[in-house]
Amino acid sequence: MTAEVKTRVSRAGIGLIITAVLVGALVWWHPSGLYLWAKAVHIIAVISWMAGMLYLPRLFIYHCEAERGSRQSETFKVMERRLLTIITNPAMVVTWVLGLWLAHDGGWLSAGWLQAKFALVVVLSGVHGFMVRCVHDFGADQNRHTQKFYRVINEVPTLLMIGIVLLVVLKPV
Ligand code: HEM
């Protein structure tokens, strides 16, 4: 395992630990009457997370056209890094923390729609992890994929989001 991979694995581990500690603290604290507030903040976090998940692949598509080392390429690197670290990563953690707490507090854990939604969110989180890797690769001028590939990947978060929202709103099972 290279030093860079180790750093990425340990960062993902830290993110998981922070999420677990925050969910544990909320379950222990058990704030009464805050369900709707938590749901509102969950939706705000979801919108912020999805903004990053939908915009990052578009940046990658344009970044593919920029010559390595050019001023344009360096600008894309800054945009990608900031979008990822300032908005997308924290929004994902808040979405998970409040989503898990809502599931616990609302007594939804055994509901079929929640389990199906959970599976789709796990896939979405995997796509997020893939985008983290792409941002690092572009940052090191080592992009491994074509523009066409990013055009296809661009559609994946949209499809997952549609499935997730239909499940939570319609609760079909
Ligand atoms: C592990 C992650 C997640 C969990 C455990 C989770 C769980 C929940 C729960 C239990 C609710 C409350 C349902 C209710 O009160 O009827 C909720 C609301 C909602 N969630 Fe999530 N969620 C997660 C991630 C997401 C994601 C990624 C999206 C969208 C892409 C999303 C979209 C929504 C929406 C739109 C609502 C409001 C639904 C309504 O009030 O009708 N959630 N979530």
JSON list of N, CA, C and O in Angstrom, two decimals, residues 11-12 15 19 45 48-50 52-53 56 80-96 125 128-129 131-133 135-136:
[
{"chain": "A", "resi": 11, "resn": "ARG", "atom": "N", "xyz": [-8.05, 8.83, 6.14]},
{"chain": "A", "resi": 11, "resn": "ARG", "atom": "CA", "xyz": [-9.03, 9.95, 6.12]},
{"chain": "A", "resi": 11, "resn": "ARG", "atom": "C", "xyz": [-10.45, 9.41, 6.10]},
{"chain": "A", "resi": 11, "resn": "ARG", "atom": "O", "xyz": [-11.33, 9.90, 6.79]},
{"chain": "A", "resi": 12, "resn": "ALA", "atom": "N", "xyz": [-10.69, 8.37, 5.27]},
{"chain": "A", "resi": 12, "resn": "ALA", "atom": "CA", "xyz": [-12.03, 7.77, 5.21]},
{"chain": "A", "resi": 12, "resn": "ALA", "atom": "C", "xyz": [-12.38, 7.19, 6.58]},
{"chain": "A", "resi": 12, "resn": "ALA", "atom": "O", "xyz": [-13.52, 7.31, 7.06]},
{"chain": "A", "resi": 15, "resn": "GLY", "atom": "N", "xyz": [-13.41, 9.92, 8.90]},
{"chain": "A", "resi": 15, "resn": "GLY", "atom": "CA", "xyz": [-14.79, 10.34, 8.57]},
{"chain": "A", "resi": 15, "resn": "GLY", "atom": "C", "xyz": [-15.81, 9.38, 9.16]},
{"chain": "A", "resi": 15, "resn": "GLY", "atom": "O", "xyz": [-16.81, 9.81, 9.73]},
{"chain": "A", "resi": 19, "resn": "THR", "atom": "N", "xyz": [-18.59, 10.22, 12.10]},
{"chain": "A", "resi": 19, "resn": "THR", "atom": "CA", "xyz": [-20.01, 9.93, 11.88]},
{"chain": "A", "resi": 19, "resn": "THR", "atom": "C", "xyz": [-20.56, 9.06, 13.01]},
{"chain": "A", "resi": 19, "resn": "THR", "atom": "O", "xyz": [-21.62, 9.36, 13.59]},
{"chain": "A", "resi": 45, "resn": "ALA", "atom": "N", "xyz": [-28.59, 19.32, 4.02]},
{"chain": "A", "resi": 45, "resn": "ALA", "atom": "CA", "xyz": [-27.31, 18.62, 3.80]},
{"chain": "A", "resi": 45, "resn": "ALA", "atom": "C", "xyz": [-27.35, 17.78, 2.53]},
{"chain": "A", "resi": 45, "resn": "ALA", "atom": "O", "xyz": [-26.39, 17.74, 1.76]},
{"chain": "A", "resi": 48, "resn": "SER", "atom": "N", "xyz": [-26.85, 19.99, -0.44]},
{"chain": "A", "resi": 48, "resn": "SER", "atom": "CA", "xyz": [-25.44, 20.41, -0.57]},
{"chain": "A", "resi": 48, "resn": "SER", "atom": "C", "xyz": [-24.59, 19.25, -1.08]},
{"chain": "A", "resi": 48, "resn": "SER", "atom": "O", "xyz": [-23.71, 19.44, -1.94]},
{"chain": "A", "resi": 49, "resn": "TRP", "atom": "N", "xyz": [-24.84, 18.05, -0.55]},
{"chain": "A", "resi": 49, "resn": "TRP", "atom": "CA", "xyz": [-24.07, 16.87, -0.99]},
{"chain": "A", "resi": 49, "resn": "TRP", "atom": "C", "xyz": [-24.30, 16.64, -2.48]},
{"chain": "A", "resi": 49, "resn": "TRP", "atom": "O", "xyz": [-23.36, 16.45, -3.26]},
{"chain": "A", "resi": 50, "resn": "MET", "atom": "N", "xyz": [-25.59, 16.68, -2.88]},
{"chain": "A", "resi": 50, "resn": "MET", "atom": "CA", "xyz": [-25.91, 16.40, -4.29]},
{"chain": "A", "resi": 50, "resn": "MET", "atom": "C", "xyz": [-25.34, 17.49, -5.21]},
{"chain": "A", "resi": 50, "resn": "MET", "atom": "O", "xyz": [-24.94, 17.18, -6.34]},
{"chain": "A", "resi": 52, "resn": "GLY", "atom": "N", "xyz": [-22.49, 18.90, -4.95]},
{"chain": "A", "resi": 52, "resn": "GLY", "atom": "CA", "xyz": [-21.12, 18.45, -5.23]},
{"chain": "A", "resi": 52, "resn": "GLY", "atom": "C", "xyz": [-21.09, 17.23, -6.13]},
{"chain": "A", "resi": 52, "resn": "GLY", "atom": "O", "xyz": [-20.30, 17.16, -7.08]},
{"chain": "A", "resi": 53, "resn": "MET", "atom": "N", "xyz": [-21.98, 16.27, -5.85]},
{"chain": "A", "resi": 53, "resn": "MET", "atom": "CA", "xyz": [-21.98, 15.02, -6.63]},
{"chain": "A", "resi": 53, "resn": "MET", "atom": "C", "xyz": [-22.38, 15.25, -8.09]},
{"chain": "A", "resi": 53, "resn": "MET", "atom": "O", "xyz": [-22.01, 14.48, -8.97]},
{"chain": "A", "resi": 56, "resn": "LEU", "atom": "N", "xyz": [-19.14, 17.98, -9.59]},
{"chain": "A", "resi": 56, "resn": "LEU", "atom": "CA", "xyz": [-17.76, 17.47, -9.72]},
{"chain": "A", "resi": 56, "resn": "LEU", "atom": "C", "xyz": [-17.52, 16.77, -11.07]},
{"chain": "A", "resi": 56, "resn": "LEU", "atom": "O", "xyz": [-16.53, 17.09, -11.75]},
{"chain": "A", "resi": 80, "resn": "GLU", "atom": "N", "xyz": [-12.08, 22.02, -7.85]},
{"chain": "A", "resi": 80, "resn": "GLU", "atom": "CA", "xyz": [-12.45, 20.65, -7.47]},
{"chain": "A", "resi": 80, "resn": "GLU", "atom": "C", "xyz": [-12.13, 20.40, -6.00]},
{"chain": "A", "resi": 80, "resn": "GLU", "atom": "O", "xyz": [-12.96, 19.86, -5.25]},
{"chain": "A", "resi": 81, "resn": "ARG", "atom": "N", "xyz": [-10.92, 20.81, -5.58]},
{"chain": "A", "resi": 81, "resn": "ARG", "atom": "CA", "xyz": [-10.52, 20.56, -4.19]},
{"chain": "A", "resi": 81, "resn": "ARG", "atom": "C", "xyz": [-11.42, 21.29, -3.20]},
{"chain": "A", "resi": 81, "resn": "ARG", "atom": "O", "xyz": [-11.86, 20.73, -2.21]},
{"chain": "A", "resi": 82, "resn": "ARG", "atom": "N", "xyz": [-11.71, 22.57, -3.52]},
{"chain": "A", "resi": 82, "resn": "ARG", "atom": "CA", "xyz": [-12.55, 23.35, -2.58]},
{"chain": "A", "resi": 82, "resn": "ARG", "atom": "C", "xyz": [-13.97, 22.82, -2.54]},
{"chain": "A", "resi": 82, "resn": "ARG", "atom": "O", "xyz": [-14.58, 22.72, -1.48]},
{"chain": "A", "resi": 83, "resn": "LEU", "atom": "N", "xyz": [-14.52, 22.49, -3.72]},
{"chain": "A", "resi": 83, "resn": "LEU", "atom": "CA", "xyz": [-15.90, 21.96, -3.75]},
{"chain": "A", "resi": 83, "resn": "LEU", "atom": "C", "xyz": [-15.97, 20.67, -2.93]},
{"chain": "A", "resi": 83, "resn": "LEU", "atom": "O", "xyz": [-16.92, 20.44, -2.19]},
{"chain": "A", "resi": 84, "resn": "LEU", "atom": "N", "xyz": [-14.93, 19.85, -3.05]},
{"chain": "A", "resi": 84, "resn": "LEU", "atom": "CA", "xyz": [-14.93, 18.57, -2.32]},
{"chain": "A", "resi": 84, "resn": "LEU", "atom": "C", "xyz": [-14.79, 18.78, -0.81]},
{"chain": "A", "resi": 84, "resn": "LEU", "atom": "O", "xyz": [-15.58, 18.25, -0.03]},
{"chain": "A", "resi": 85, "resn": "THR", "atom": "N", "xyz": [-13.77, 19.56, -0.42]},
{"chain": "A", "resi": 85, "resn": "THR", "atom": "CA", "xyz": [-13.45, 19.62, 1.02]},
{"chain": "A", "resi": 85, "resn": "THR", "atom": "C", "xyz": [-14.34, 20.59, 1.81]},
{"chain": "A", "resi": 85, "resn": "THR", "atom": "O", "xyz": [-14.62, 20.35, 2.98]},
{"chain": "A", "resi": 86, "resn": "ILE", "atom": "N", "xyz": [-14.79, 21.68, 1.15]},
{"chain": "A", "resi": 86, "resn": "ILE", "atom": "CA", "xyz": [-15.55, 22.68, 1.91]},
{"chain": "A", "resi": 86, "resn": "ILE", "atom": "C", "xyz": [-17.05, 22.34, 1.91]},
{"chain": "A", "resi": 86, "resn": "ILE", "atom": "O", "xyz": [-17.74, 22.58, 2.90]},
{"chain": "A", "resi": 87, "resn": "ILE", "atom": "N", "xyz": [-17.56, 21.76, 0.81]},
{"chain": "A", "resi": 87, "resn": "ILE", "atom": "CA", "xyz": [-19.01, 21.50, 0.74]},
{"chain": "A", "resi": 87, "resn": "ILE", "atom": "C", "xyz": [-19.34, 20.01, 0.75]},
{"chain": "A", "resi": 87, "resn": "ILE", "atom": "O", "xyz": [-20.08, 19.52, 1.60]},
{"chain": "A", "resi": 88, "resn": "THR", "atom": "N", "xyz": [-18.79, 19.26, -0.22]},
{"chain": "A", "resi": 88, "resn": "THR", "atom": "CA", "xyz": [-19.30, 17.90, -0.46]},
{"chain": "A", "resi": 88, "resn": "THR", "atom": "C", "xyz": [-19.00, 16.94, 0.70]},
{"chain": "A", "resi": 88, "resn": "THR", "atom": "O", "xyz": [-19.89, 16.21, 1.14]},
{"chain": "A", "resi": 89, "resn": "ASN", "atom": "N", "xyz": [-17.75, 16.92, 1.18]},
{"chain": "A", "resi": 89, "resn": "ASN", "atom": "CA", "xyz": [-17.42, 15.99, 2.28]},
{"chain": "A", "resi": 89, "resn": "ASN", "atom": "C", "xyz": [-18.21, 16.27, 3.56]},
{"chain": "A", "resi": 89, "resn": "ASN", "atom": "O", "xyz": [-18.86, 15.36, 4.10]},
{"chain": "A", "resi": 90, "resn": "PRO", "atom": "N", "xyz": [-18.20, 17.54, 4.07]},
{"chain": "A", "resi": 90, "resn": "PRO", "atom": "CA", "xyz": [-18.98, 17.80, 5.30]},
{"chain": "A", "resi": 90, "resn": "PRO", "atom": "C", "xyz": [-20.47, 17.52, 5.11]},
{"chain": "A", "resi": 90, "resn": "PRO", "atom": "O", "xyz": [-21.12, 16.99, 6.01]},
{"chain": "A", "resi": 91, "resn": "ALA", "atom": "N", "xyz": [-21.01, 17.85, 3.90]},
{"chain": "A", "resi": 91, "resn": "ALA", "atom": "CA", "xyz": [-22.45, 17.63, 3.67]},
{"chain": "A", "resi": 91, "resn": "ALA", "atom": "C", "xyz": [-22.77, 16.13, 3.72]},
{"chain": "A", "resi": 91, "resn": "ALA", "atom": "O", "xyz": [-23.83, 15.75, 4.22]},
{"chain": "A", "resi": 92, "resn": "MET", "atom": "N", "xyz": [-21.86, 15.30, 3.22]},
{"chain": "A", "resi": 92, "resn": "MET", "atom": "CA", "xyz": [-22.13, 13.85, 3.27]},
{"chain": "A", "resi": 92, "resn": "MET", "atom": "C", "xyz": [-22.17, 13.37, 4.73]},
{"chain": "A", "resi": 92, "resn": "MET", "atom": "O", "xyz": [-23.07, 12.60, 5.10]},
{"chain": "A", "resi": 93, "resn": "VAL", "atom": "N", "xyz": [-21.25, 13.86, 5.56]},
{"chain": "A", "resi": 93, "resn": "VAL", "atom": "CA", "xyz": [-21.22, 13.43, 6.97]},
{"chain": "A", "resi": 93, "resn": "VAL", "atom": "C", "xyz": [-22.51, 13.86, 7.67]},
{"chain": "A", "resi": 93, "resn": "VAL", "atom": "O", "xyz": [-23.15, 13.05, 8.37]},
{"chain": "A", "resi": 94, "resn": "VAL", "atom": "N", "xyz": [-22.95, 15.12, 7.44]},
{"chain": "A", "resi": 94, "resn": "VAL", "atom": "CA", "xyz": [-24.18, 15.60, 8.10]},
{"chain": "A", "resi": 94, "resn": "VAL", "atom": "C", "xyz": [-25.39, 14.80, 7.61]},
{"chain": "A", "resi": 94, "resn": "VAL", "atom": "O", "xyz": [-26.26, 14.41, 8.41]},
{"chain": "A", "resi": 95, "resn": "THR", "atom": "N", "xyz": [-25.45, 14.49, 6.30]},
{"chain": "A", "resi": 95, "resn": "THR", "atom": "CA", "xyz": [-26.56, 13.69, 5.76]},
{"chain": "A", "resi": 95, "resn": "THR", "atom": "C", "xyz": [-26.62, 12.34, 6.45]},
{"chain": "A", "resi": 95, "resn": "THR", "atom": "O", "xyz": [-27.69, 11.89, 6.90]},
{"chain": "A", "resi": 96, "resn": "TRP", "atom": "N", "xyz": [-25.48, 11.67, 6.57]},
{"chain": "A", "resi": 96, "resn": "TRP", "atom": "CA", "xyz": [-25.43, 10.34, 7.21]},
{"chain": "A", "resi": 96, "resn": "TRP", "atom": "C", "xyz": [-25.83, 10.41, 8.68]},
{"chain": "A", "resi": 96, "resn": "TRP", "atom": "O", "xyz": [-26.65, 9.63, 9.15]},
{"chain": "A", "resi": 125, "resn": "SER", "atom": "N", "xyz": [-22.43, 6.71, -1.71]},
{"chain": "A", "resi": 125, "resn": "SER", "atom": "CA", "xyz": [-21.22, 7.02, -0.93]},
{"chain": "A", "resi": 125, "resn": "SER", "atom": "C", "xyz": [-19.98, 6.41, -1.61]},
{"chain": "A", "resi": 125, "resn": "SER", "atom": "O", "xyz": [-18.89, 7.00, -1.56]},
{"chain": "A", "resi": 128, "resn": "HIS", "atom": "N", "xyz": [-19.11, 8.69, -4.27]},
{"chain": "A", "resi": 128, "resn": "HIS", "atom": "CA", "xyz": [-18.43, 9.84, -3.64]},
{"chain": "A", "resi": 128, "resn": "HIS", "atom": "C", "xyz": [-16.94, 9.50, -3.45]},
{"chain": "A", "resi": 128, "resn": "HIS", "atom": "O", "xyz": [-16.07, 10.31, -3.78]},
{"chain": "A", "resi": 129, "resn": "GLY", "atom": "N", "xyz": [-16.68, 8.30, -2.92]},
{"chain": "A", "resi": 129, "resn": "GLY", "atom": "CA", "xyz": [-15.29, 7.87, -2.71]},
{"chain": "A", "resi": 129, "resn": "GLY", "atom": "C", "xyz": [-14.51, 7.86, -4.02]},
{"chain": "A", "resi": 129, "resn": "GLY", "atom": "O", "xyz": [-13.34, 8.28, -4.06]},
{"chain": "A", "resi": 131, "resn": "MET", "atom": "N", "xyz": [-15.09, 9.78, -6.55]},
{"chain": "A", "resi": 131, "resn": "MET", "atom": "CA", "xyz": [-14.84, 11.17, -6.95]},
{"chain": "A", "resi": 131, "resn": "MET", "atom": "C", "xyz": [-13.69, 11.78, -6.14]},
{"chain": "A", "resi": 131, "resn": "MET", "atom": "O", "xyz": [-12.92, 12.59, -6.65]},
{"chain": "A", "resi": 132, "resn": "VAL", "atom": "N", "xyz": [-13.57, 11.36, -4.88]},
{"chain": "A", "resi": 132, "resn": "VAL", "atom": "CA", "xyz": [-12.45, 11.83, -4.06]},
{"chain": "A", "resi": 132, "resn": "VAL", "atom": "C", "xyz": [-11.14, 11.40, -4.75]},
{"chain": "A", "resi": 132, "resn": "VAL", "atom": "O", "xyz": [-10.20, 12.19, -4.90]},
{"chain": "A", "resi": 133, "resn": "ARG", "atom": "N", "xyz": [-11.14, 10.15, -5.22]},
{"chain": "A", "resi": 133, "resn": "ARG", "atom": "CA", "xyz": [-9.93, 9.65, -5.89]},
{"chain": "A", "resi": 133, "resn": "ARG", "atom": "C", "xyz": [-9.65, 10.43, -7.18]},
{"chain": "A", "resi": 133, "resn": "ARG", "atom": "O", "xyz": [-8.50, 10.77, -7.46]},
{"chain": "A", "resi": 135, "resn": "VAL", "atom": "N", "xyz": [-10.44, 13.55, -7.80]},
{"chain": "A", "resi": 135, "resn": "VAL", "atom": "CA", "xyz": [-9.92, 14.88, -7.45]},
{"chain": "A", "resi": 135, "resn": "VAL", "atom": "C", "xyz": [-8.42, 14.77, -7.14]},
{"chain": "A", "resi": 135, "resn": "VAL", "atom": "O", "xyz": [-7.61, 15.59, -7.60]},
{"chain": "A", "resi": 136, "resn": "HIS", "atom": "N", "xyz": [-8.02, 13.71, -6.42]},
{"chain": "A", "resi": 136, "resn": "HIS", "atom": "CA", "xyz": [-6.60, 13.52, -6.10]},
{"chain": "A", "resi": 136, "resn": "HIS", "atom": "C", "xyz": [-5.80, 13.24, -7.37]},
{"chain": "A", "resi": 136, "resn": "HIS", "atom": "O", "xyz": [-4.71, 13.77, -7.53]}
]
